[in-house]
CSV table of C-alpha atoms in Angstrom, one decimal:
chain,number,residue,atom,x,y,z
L,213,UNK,CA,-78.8,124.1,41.2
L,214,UNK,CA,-81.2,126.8,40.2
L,215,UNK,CA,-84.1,125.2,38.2
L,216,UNK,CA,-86.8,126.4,36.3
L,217,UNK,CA,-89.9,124.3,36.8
L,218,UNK,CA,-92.2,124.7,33.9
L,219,UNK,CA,-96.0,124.1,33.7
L,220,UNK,CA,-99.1,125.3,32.6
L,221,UNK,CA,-98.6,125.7,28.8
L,222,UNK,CA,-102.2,125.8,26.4
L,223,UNK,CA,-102.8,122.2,26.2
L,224,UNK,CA,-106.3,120.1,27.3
L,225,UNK,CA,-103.9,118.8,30.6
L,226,UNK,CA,-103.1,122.1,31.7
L,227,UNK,CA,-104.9,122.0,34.8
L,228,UNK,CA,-103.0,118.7,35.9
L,229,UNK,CA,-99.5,120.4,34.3
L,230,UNK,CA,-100.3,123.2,37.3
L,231,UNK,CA,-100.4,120.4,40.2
L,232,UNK,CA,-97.1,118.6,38.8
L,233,UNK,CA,-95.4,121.7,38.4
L,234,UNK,CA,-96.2,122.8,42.3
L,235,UNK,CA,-95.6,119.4,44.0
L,236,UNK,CA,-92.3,118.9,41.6
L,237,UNK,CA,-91.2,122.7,42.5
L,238,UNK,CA,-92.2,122.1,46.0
L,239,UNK,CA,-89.8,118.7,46.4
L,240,UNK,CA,-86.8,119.9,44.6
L,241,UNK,CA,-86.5,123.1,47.0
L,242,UNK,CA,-86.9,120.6,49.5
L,243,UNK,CA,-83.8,118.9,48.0
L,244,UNK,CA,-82.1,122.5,48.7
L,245,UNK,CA,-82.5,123.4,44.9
L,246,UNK,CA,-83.3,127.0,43.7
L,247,UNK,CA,-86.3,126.2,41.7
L,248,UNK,CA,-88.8,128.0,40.8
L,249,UNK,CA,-91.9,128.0,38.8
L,250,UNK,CA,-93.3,129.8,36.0
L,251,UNK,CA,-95.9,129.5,33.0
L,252,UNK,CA,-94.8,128.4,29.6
L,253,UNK,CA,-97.3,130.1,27.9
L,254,UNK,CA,-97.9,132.8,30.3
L,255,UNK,CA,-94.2,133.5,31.1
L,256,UNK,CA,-93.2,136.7,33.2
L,257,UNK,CA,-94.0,139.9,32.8
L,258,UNK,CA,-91.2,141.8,34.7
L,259,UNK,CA,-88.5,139.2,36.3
L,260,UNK,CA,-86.6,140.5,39.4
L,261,UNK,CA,-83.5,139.0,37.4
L,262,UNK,CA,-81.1,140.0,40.1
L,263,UNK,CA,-82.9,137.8,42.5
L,264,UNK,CA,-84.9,135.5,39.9
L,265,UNK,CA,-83.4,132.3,42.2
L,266,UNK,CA,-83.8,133.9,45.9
L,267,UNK,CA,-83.6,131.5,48.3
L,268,UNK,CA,-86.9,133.8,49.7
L,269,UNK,CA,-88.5,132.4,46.3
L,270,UNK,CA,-92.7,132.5,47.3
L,271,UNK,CA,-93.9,129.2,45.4
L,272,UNK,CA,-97.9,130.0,46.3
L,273,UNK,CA,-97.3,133.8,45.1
L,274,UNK,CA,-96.2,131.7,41.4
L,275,UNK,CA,-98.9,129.7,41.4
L,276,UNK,CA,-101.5,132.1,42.0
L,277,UNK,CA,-100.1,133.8,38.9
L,278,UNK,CA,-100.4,131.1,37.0
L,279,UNK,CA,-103.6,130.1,37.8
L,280,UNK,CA,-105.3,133.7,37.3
L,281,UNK,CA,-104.3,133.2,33.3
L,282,UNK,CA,-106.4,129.7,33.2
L,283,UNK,CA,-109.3,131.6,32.3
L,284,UNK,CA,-107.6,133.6,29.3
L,285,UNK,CA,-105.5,131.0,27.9
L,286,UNK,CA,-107.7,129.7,25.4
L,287,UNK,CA,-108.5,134.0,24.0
L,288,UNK,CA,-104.9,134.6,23.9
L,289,UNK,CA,-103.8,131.4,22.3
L,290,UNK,CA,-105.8,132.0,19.3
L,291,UNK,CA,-104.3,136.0,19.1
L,292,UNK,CA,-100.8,135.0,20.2
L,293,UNK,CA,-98.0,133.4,17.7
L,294,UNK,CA,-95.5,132.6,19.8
L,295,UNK,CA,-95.6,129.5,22.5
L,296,UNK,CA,-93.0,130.8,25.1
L,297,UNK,CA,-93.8,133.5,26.8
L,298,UNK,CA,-92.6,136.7,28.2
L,299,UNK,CA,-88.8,135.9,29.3
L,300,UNK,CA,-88.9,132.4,29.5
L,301,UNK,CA,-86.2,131.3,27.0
L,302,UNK,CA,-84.0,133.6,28.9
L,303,UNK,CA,-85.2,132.5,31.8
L,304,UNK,CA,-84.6,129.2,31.1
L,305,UNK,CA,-81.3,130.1,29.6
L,306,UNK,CA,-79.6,131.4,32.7
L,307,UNK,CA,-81.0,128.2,35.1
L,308,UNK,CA,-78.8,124.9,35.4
L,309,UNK,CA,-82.3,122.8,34.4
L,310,UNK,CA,-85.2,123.0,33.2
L,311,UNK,CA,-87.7,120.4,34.6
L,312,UNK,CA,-90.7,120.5,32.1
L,313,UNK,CA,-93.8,119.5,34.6
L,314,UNK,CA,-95.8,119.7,31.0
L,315,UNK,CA,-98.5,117.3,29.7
L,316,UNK,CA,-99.7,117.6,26.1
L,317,UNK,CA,-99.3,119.4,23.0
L,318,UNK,CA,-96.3,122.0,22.7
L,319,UNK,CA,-95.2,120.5,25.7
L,320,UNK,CA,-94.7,116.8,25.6
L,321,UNK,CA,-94.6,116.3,21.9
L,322,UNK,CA,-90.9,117.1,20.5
L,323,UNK,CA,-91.7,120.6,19.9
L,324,UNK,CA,-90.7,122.7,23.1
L,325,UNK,CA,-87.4,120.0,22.9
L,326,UNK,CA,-86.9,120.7,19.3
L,327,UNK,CA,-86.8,124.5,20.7
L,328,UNK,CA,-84.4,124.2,23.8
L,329,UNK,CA,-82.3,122.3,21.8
L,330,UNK,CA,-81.4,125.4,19.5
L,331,UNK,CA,-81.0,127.8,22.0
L,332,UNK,CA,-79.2,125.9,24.3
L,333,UNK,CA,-81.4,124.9,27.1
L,334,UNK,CA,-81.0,121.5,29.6
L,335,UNK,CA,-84.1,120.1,29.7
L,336,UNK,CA,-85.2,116.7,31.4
L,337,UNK,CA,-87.1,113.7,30.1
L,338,UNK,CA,-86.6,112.5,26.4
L,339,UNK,CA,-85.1,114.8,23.4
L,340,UNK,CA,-87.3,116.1,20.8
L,341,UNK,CA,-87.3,112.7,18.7
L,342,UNK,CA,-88.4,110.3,20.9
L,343,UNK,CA,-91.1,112.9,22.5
L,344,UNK,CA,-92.7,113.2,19.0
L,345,UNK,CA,-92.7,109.5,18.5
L,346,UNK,CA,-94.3,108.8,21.9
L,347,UNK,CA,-96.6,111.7,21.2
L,348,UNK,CA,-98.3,110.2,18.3
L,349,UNK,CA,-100.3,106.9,18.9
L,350,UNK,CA,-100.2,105.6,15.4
L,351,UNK,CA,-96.8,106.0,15.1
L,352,UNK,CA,-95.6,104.2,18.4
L,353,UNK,CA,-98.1,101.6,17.2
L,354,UNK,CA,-96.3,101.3,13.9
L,355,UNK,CA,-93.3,101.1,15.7
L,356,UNK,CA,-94.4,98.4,18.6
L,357,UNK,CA,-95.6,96.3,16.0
L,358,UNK,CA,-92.3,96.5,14.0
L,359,UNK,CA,-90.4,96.0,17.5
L,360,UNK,CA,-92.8,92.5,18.5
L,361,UNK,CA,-94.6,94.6,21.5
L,362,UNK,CA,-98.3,93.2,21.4
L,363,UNK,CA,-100.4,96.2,20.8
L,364,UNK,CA,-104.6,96.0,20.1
L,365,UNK,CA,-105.5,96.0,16.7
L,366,UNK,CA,-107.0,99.5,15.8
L,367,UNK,CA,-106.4,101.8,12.7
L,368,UNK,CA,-106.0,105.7,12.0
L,369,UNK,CA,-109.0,108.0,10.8
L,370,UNK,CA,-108.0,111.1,9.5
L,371,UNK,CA,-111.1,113.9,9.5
L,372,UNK,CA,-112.9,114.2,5.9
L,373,UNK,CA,-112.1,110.1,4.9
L,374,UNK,CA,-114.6,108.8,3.2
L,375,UNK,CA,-114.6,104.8,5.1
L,376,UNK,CA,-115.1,104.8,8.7
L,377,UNK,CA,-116.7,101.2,8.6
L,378,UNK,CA,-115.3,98.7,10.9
L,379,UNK,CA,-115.6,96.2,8.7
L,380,UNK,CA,-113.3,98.0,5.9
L,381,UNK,CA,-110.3,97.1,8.9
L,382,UNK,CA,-111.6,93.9,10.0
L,383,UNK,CA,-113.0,94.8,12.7
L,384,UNK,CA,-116.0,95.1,15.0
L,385,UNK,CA,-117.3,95.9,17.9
L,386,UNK,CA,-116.3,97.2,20.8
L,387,UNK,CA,-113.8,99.5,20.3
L,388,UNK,CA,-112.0,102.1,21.7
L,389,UNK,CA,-111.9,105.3,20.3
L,390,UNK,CA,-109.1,108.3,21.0
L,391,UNK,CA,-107.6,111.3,20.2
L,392,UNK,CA,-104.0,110.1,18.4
L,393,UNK,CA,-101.8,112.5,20.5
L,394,UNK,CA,-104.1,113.5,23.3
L,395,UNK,CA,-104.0,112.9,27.2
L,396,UNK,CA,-105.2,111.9,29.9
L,397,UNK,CA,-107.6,109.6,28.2
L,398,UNK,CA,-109.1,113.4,27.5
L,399,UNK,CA,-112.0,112.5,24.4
L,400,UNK,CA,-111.6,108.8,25.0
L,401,UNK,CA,-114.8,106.8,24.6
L,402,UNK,CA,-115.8,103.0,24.2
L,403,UNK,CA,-118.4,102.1,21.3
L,404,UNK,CA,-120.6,98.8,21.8
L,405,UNK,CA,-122.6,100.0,18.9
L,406,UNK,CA,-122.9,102.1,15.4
L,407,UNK,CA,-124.8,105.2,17.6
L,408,UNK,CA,-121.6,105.0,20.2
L,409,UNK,CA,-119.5,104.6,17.4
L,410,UNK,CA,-120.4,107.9,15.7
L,411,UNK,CA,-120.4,110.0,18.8
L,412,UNK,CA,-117.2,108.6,20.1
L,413,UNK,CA,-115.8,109.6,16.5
L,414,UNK,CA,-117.1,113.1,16.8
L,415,UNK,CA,-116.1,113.5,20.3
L,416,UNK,CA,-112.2,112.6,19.3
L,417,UNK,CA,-112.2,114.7,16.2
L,418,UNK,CA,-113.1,117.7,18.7
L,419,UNK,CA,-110.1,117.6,20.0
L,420,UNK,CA,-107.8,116.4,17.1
L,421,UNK,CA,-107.3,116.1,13.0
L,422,UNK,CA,-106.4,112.6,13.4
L,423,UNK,CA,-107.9,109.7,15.7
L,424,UNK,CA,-106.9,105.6,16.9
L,425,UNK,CA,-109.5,103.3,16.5
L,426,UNK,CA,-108.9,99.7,18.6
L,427,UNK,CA,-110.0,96.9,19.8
L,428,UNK,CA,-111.9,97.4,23.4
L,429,UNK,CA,-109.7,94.6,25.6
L,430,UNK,CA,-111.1,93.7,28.4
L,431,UNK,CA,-108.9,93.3,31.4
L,432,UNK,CA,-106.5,94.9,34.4
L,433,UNK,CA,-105.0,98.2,33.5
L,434,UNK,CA,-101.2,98.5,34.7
L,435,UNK,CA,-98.3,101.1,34.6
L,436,UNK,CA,-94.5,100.2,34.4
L,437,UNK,CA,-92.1,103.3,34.6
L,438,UNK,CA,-89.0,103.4,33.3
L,439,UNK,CA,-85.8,105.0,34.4
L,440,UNK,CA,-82.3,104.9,33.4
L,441,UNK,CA,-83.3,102.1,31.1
L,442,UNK,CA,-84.3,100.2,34.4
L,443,UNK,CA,-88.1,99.0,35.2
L,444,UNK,CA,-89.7,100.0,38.8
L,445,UNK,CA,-92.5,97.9,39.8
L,446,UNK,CA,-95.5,97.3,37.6
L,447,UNK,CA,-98.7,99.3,39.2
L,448,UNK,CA,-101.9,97.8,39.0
L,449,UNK,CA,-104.6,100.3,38.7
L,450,UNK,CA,-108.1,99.7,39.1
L,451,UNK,CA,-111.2,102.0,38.6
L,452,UNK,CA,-114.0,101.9,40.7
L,453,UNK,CA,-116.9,102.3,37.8
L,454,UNK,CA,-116.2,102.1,34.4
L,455,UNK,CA,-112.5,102.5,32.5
L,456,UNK,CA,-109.5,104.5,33.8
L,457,UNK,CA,-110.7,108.2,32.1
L,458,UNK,CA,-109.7,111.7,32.9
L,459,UNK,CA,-112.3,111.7,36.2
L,460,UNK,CA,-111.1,108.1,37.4
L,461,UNK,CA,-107.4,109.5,37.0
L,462,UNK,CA,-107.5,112.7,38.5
L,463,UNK,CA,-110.4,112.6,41.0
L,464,UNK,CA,-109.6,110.8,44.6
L,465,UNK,CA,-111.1,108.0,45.8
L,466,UNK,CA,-112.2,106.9,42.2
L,467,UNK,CA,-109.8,104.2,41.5
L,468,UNK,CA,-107.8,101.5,43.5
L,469,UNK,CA,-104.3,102.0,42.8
L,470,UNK,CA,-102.1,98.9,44.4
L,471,UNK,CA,-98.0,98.4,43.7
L,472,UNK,CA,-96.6,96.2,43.8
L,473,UNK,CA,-99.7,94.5,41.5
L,474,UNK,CA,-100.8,91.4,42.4
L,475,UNK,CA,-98.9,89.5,39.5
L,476,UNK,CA,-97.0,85.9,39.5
L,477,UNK,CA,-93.6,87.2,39.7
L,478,UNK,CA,-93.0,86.0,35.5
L,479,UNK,CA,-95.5,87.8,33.8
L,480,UNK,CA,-94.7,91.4,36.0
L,481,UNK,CA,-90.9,90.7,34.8
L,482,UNK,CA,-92.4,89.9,31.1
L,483,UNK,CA,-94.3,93.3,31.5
L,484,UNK,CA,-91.2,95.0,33.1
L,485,UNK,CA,-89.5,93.7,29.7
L,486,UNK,CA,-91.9,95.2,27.3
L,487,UNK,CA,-91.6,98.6,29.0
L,488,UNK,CA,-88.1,98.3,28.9
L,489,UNK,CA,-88.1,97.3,25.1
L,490,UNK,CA,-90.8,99.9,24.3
L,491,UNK,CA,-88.6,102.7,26.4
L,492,UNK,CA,-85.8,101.6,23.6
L,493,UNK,CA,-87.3,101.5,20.0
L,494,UNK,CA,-89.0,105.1,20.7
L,495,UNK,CA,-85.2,105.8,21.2
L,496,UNK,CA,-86.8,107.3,24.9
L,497,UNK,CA,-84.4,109.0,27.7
L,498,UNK,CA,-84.3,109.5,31.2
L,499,UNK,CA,-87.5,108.2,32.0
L,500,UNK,CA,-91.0,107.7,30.9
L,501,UNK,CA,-94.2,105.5,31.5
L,502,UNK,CA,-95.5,102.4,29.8
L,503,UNK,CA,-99.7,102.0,30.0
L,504,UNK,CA,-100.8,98.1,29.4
L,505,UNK,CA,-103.7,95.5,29.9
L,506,UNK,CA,-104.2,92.3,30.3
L,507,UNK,CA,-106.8,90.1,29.0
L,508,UNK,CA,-108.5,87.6,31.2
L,509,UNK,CA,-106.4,85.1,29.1
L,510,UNK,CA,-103.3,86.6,30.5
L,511,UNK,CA,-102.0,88.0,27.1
L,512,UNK,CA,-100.3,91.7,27.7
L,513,UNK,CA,-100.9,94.6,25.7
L,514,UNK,CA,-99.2,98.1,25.4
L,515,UNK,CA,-101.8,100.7,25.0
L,516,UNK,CA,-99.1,103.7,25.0
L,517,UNK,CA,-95.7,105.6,25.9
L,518,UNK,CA,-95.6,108.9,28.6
L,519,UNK,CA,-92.9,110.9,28.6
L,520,UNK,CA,-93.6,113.3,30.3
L,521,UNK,CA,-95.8,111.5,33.3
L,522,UNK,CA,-97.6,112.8,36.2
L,523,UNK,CA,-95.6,113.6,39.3
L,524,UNK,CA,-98.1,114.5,41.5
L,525,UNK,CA,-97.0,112.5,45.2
L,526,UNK,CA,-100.2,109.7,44.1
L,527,UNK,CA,-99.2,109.8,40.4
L,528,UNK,CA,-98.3,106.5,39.3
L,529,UNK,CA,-94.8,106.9,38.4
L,530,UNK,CA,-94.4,108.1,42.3
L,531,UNK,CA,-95.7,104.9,43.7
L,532,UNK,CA,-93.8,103.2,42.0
L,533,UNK,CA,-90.9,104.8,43.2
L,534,UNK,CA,-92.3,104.5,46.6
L,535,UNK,CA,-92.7,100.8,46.6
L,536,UNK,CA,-88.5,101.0,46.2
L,537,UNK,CA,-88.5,103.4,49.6
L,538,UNK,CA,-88.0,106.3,47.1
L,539,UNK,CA,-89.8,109.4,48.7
L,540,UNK,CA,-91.1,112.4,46.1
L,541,UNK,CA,-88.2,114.5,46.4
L,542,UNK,CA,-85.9,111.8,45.8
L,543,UNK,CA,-87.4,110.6,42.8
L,544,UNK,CA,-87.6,114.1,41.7
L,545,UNK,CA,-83.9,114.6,42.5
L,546,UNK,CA,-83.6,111.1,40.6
L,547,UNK,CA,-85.2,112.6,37.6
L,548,UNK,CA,-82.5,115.8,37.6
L,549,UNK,CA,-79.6,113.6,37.8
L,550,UNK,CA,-80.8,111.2,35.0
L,551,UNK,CA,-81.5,114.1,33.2
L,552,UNK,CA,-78.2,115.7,33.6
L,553,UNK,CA,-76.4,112.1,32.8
L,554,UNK,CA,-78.0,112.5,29.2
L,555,UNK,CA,-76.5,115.6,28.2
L,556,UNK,CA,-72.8,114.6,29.9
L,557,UNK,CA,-73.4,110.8,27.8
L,558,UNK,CA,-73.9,113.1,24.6
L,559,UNK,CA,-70.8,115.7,25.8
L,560,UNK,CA,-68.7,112.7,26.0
L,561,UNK,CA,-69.5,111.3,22.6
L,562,UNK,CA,-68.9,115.1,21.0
């Protein structure tokens, strides 16, 4: 198949969209695909269209390209109206696929989908419904709670309202304090106190209009993926000083990452279920990645949907794979085909 892997893009998880776009690129030539890679943002400025899918296709020539806009981004963003750039959309047109190695705004959340959809464009991962749901913390929350998926207790802010106060939500401290449709646990902070409180507010509304405010739970972090509506095996992950943030995620060596988790064999299945259940009532496809914790009390809780998660060879959804005997490329083959089984599920039903 000739497949356009797309990265990059203008969000806060650029950097980490790069390394997923070059490992997944890498793996599905591997697989004897004609993939190749290219900017979302950035696009191409002069195509060799006759031999845009060469077999001779330089992978490390593309990412160097890529990588000399990083510094640029941010200036042309703010100059720049439109999101795709130079002959992507017909780029993307004239492939089989597109496999979207994005993380973040204009990539993960339903508007890129929303796009592709118009023109025409095979995409994988979830449609532009479910990726705007996902996208948006209060409103999976909203929906989890309407669905009986234990989430913590938190609330929205919205920047300029007047009541911040725990105590207006019932609440107190600690708390956890993010970004609603951010990252990559990018602006994520903990507040023990007031003074924590306040920074951790202004350190989310840097990044966003709108914030989630929760209840700090304190337990083991774990990750269940989800693919073809079927669970792989729950991941325990476990940071080696303080929570799982953007350092302890993408830095190696800073957290102890073990699947299959050490779970009695009922409450991984009753974890497997909720992921499976959360997968469904954001109306998800193809695949995604459910975050949770659990308290020393044993009681789950959902902290979030991925759709578009990392696949990077020690990302967690890989692992996970792994502990099945799937390698990279085959999950990344896997992905394609689940991918392609969406569109021939909604062909059949036209």
């Amino acid at each position: 198949m000739n497949i356009v892997v797309l990265a990059g893009g203008t969000s806060s998880e650029r950097a980490v969209s790069i390394v997923t776009g070059a490992k997944v690129c890498e793996a599905l030539r591997k697989k004897g695909h004609h993939a190749i890679l290219a900017d979302v943002f950035a696009g191409l400025e002069k195509p060799d269209w006759g031999n845009l899918f060469s077999p001779d296709y330089d992978l490390a020539e593309s990412i160097s390209y890529i990588e000399s806009w990083n510094d640029k981004i941010e200036e042309l963003s703010k100059s720049r109206k439109e999101f795709l750039g130079p002959h992507i959309l017909d780029i993307c047109q004239k492939a089989d696929m597109a496999f979207l190695a994005l993380h973040g705004a204009n990539g993960e959340d339903g508007k890129l989908q929303a796009a592709f959809d118009l023109f025409g464009v095979r995409y994988t991962g979830t449609g532009a419904m479910g990726s705007a749901m996902a996208m948006n913390k209060g409103i999976t929350k909203q929906i989890f709670a309407s669905g009986g998926i234990p989430m913590p207790k938190g609330f929205m802010l919205w920047r300029g309202e007047s009541s911040r106060r725990l105590a207006d939500y019932g609440m107190d401290f600690p708390v956890v304090v993010k970004p609603c449709c951010g990252g990559s646990s990018i602006g994520v902070s903990i507040a023990q106190t007031q003074a924590d409180y306040e920074k951790a507010l202004h350190e989310a509304f840097a990044w966003e209009d709108e914030v989630v405010v929760e209840d700090y739970i304190q337990g083991r972090e774990f990750s269940v993926g989800v693919i073809d509506n079927e669970a792989l095996p729950v991941i325990e992950i476990t940071p080696l000083k303080g929570f799982y943030d953007y350092k302890n995620k993408y830095e190696p060596g800073s957290a102890v990452e073990t699947c299959p988790a050490n779970l009695p064999d009922e409450k991984a299945k009753e974890m497997q279920e909720y992921a499976r259940k959360g997968h469904r009532l954001l109306a998800l496809e193809a695949y995604s990645r459910l975050d949770f914790i659990m308290h020393e009390s044993g009681q789950l809780y959902c902290l979030e949907a991925n759709t578009l998660p990392g696949m990077t060879p020690t990302s967690l959804m890989p692992q996970e794979a792994a502990a099945l005997g799937m390698d990279f490329p085959e999950l990344c083959e896997k992905l394609i085909q689940v991918s392609i089984k969406k569109y021939e599920s909604k062909e059949g039903n036209s």
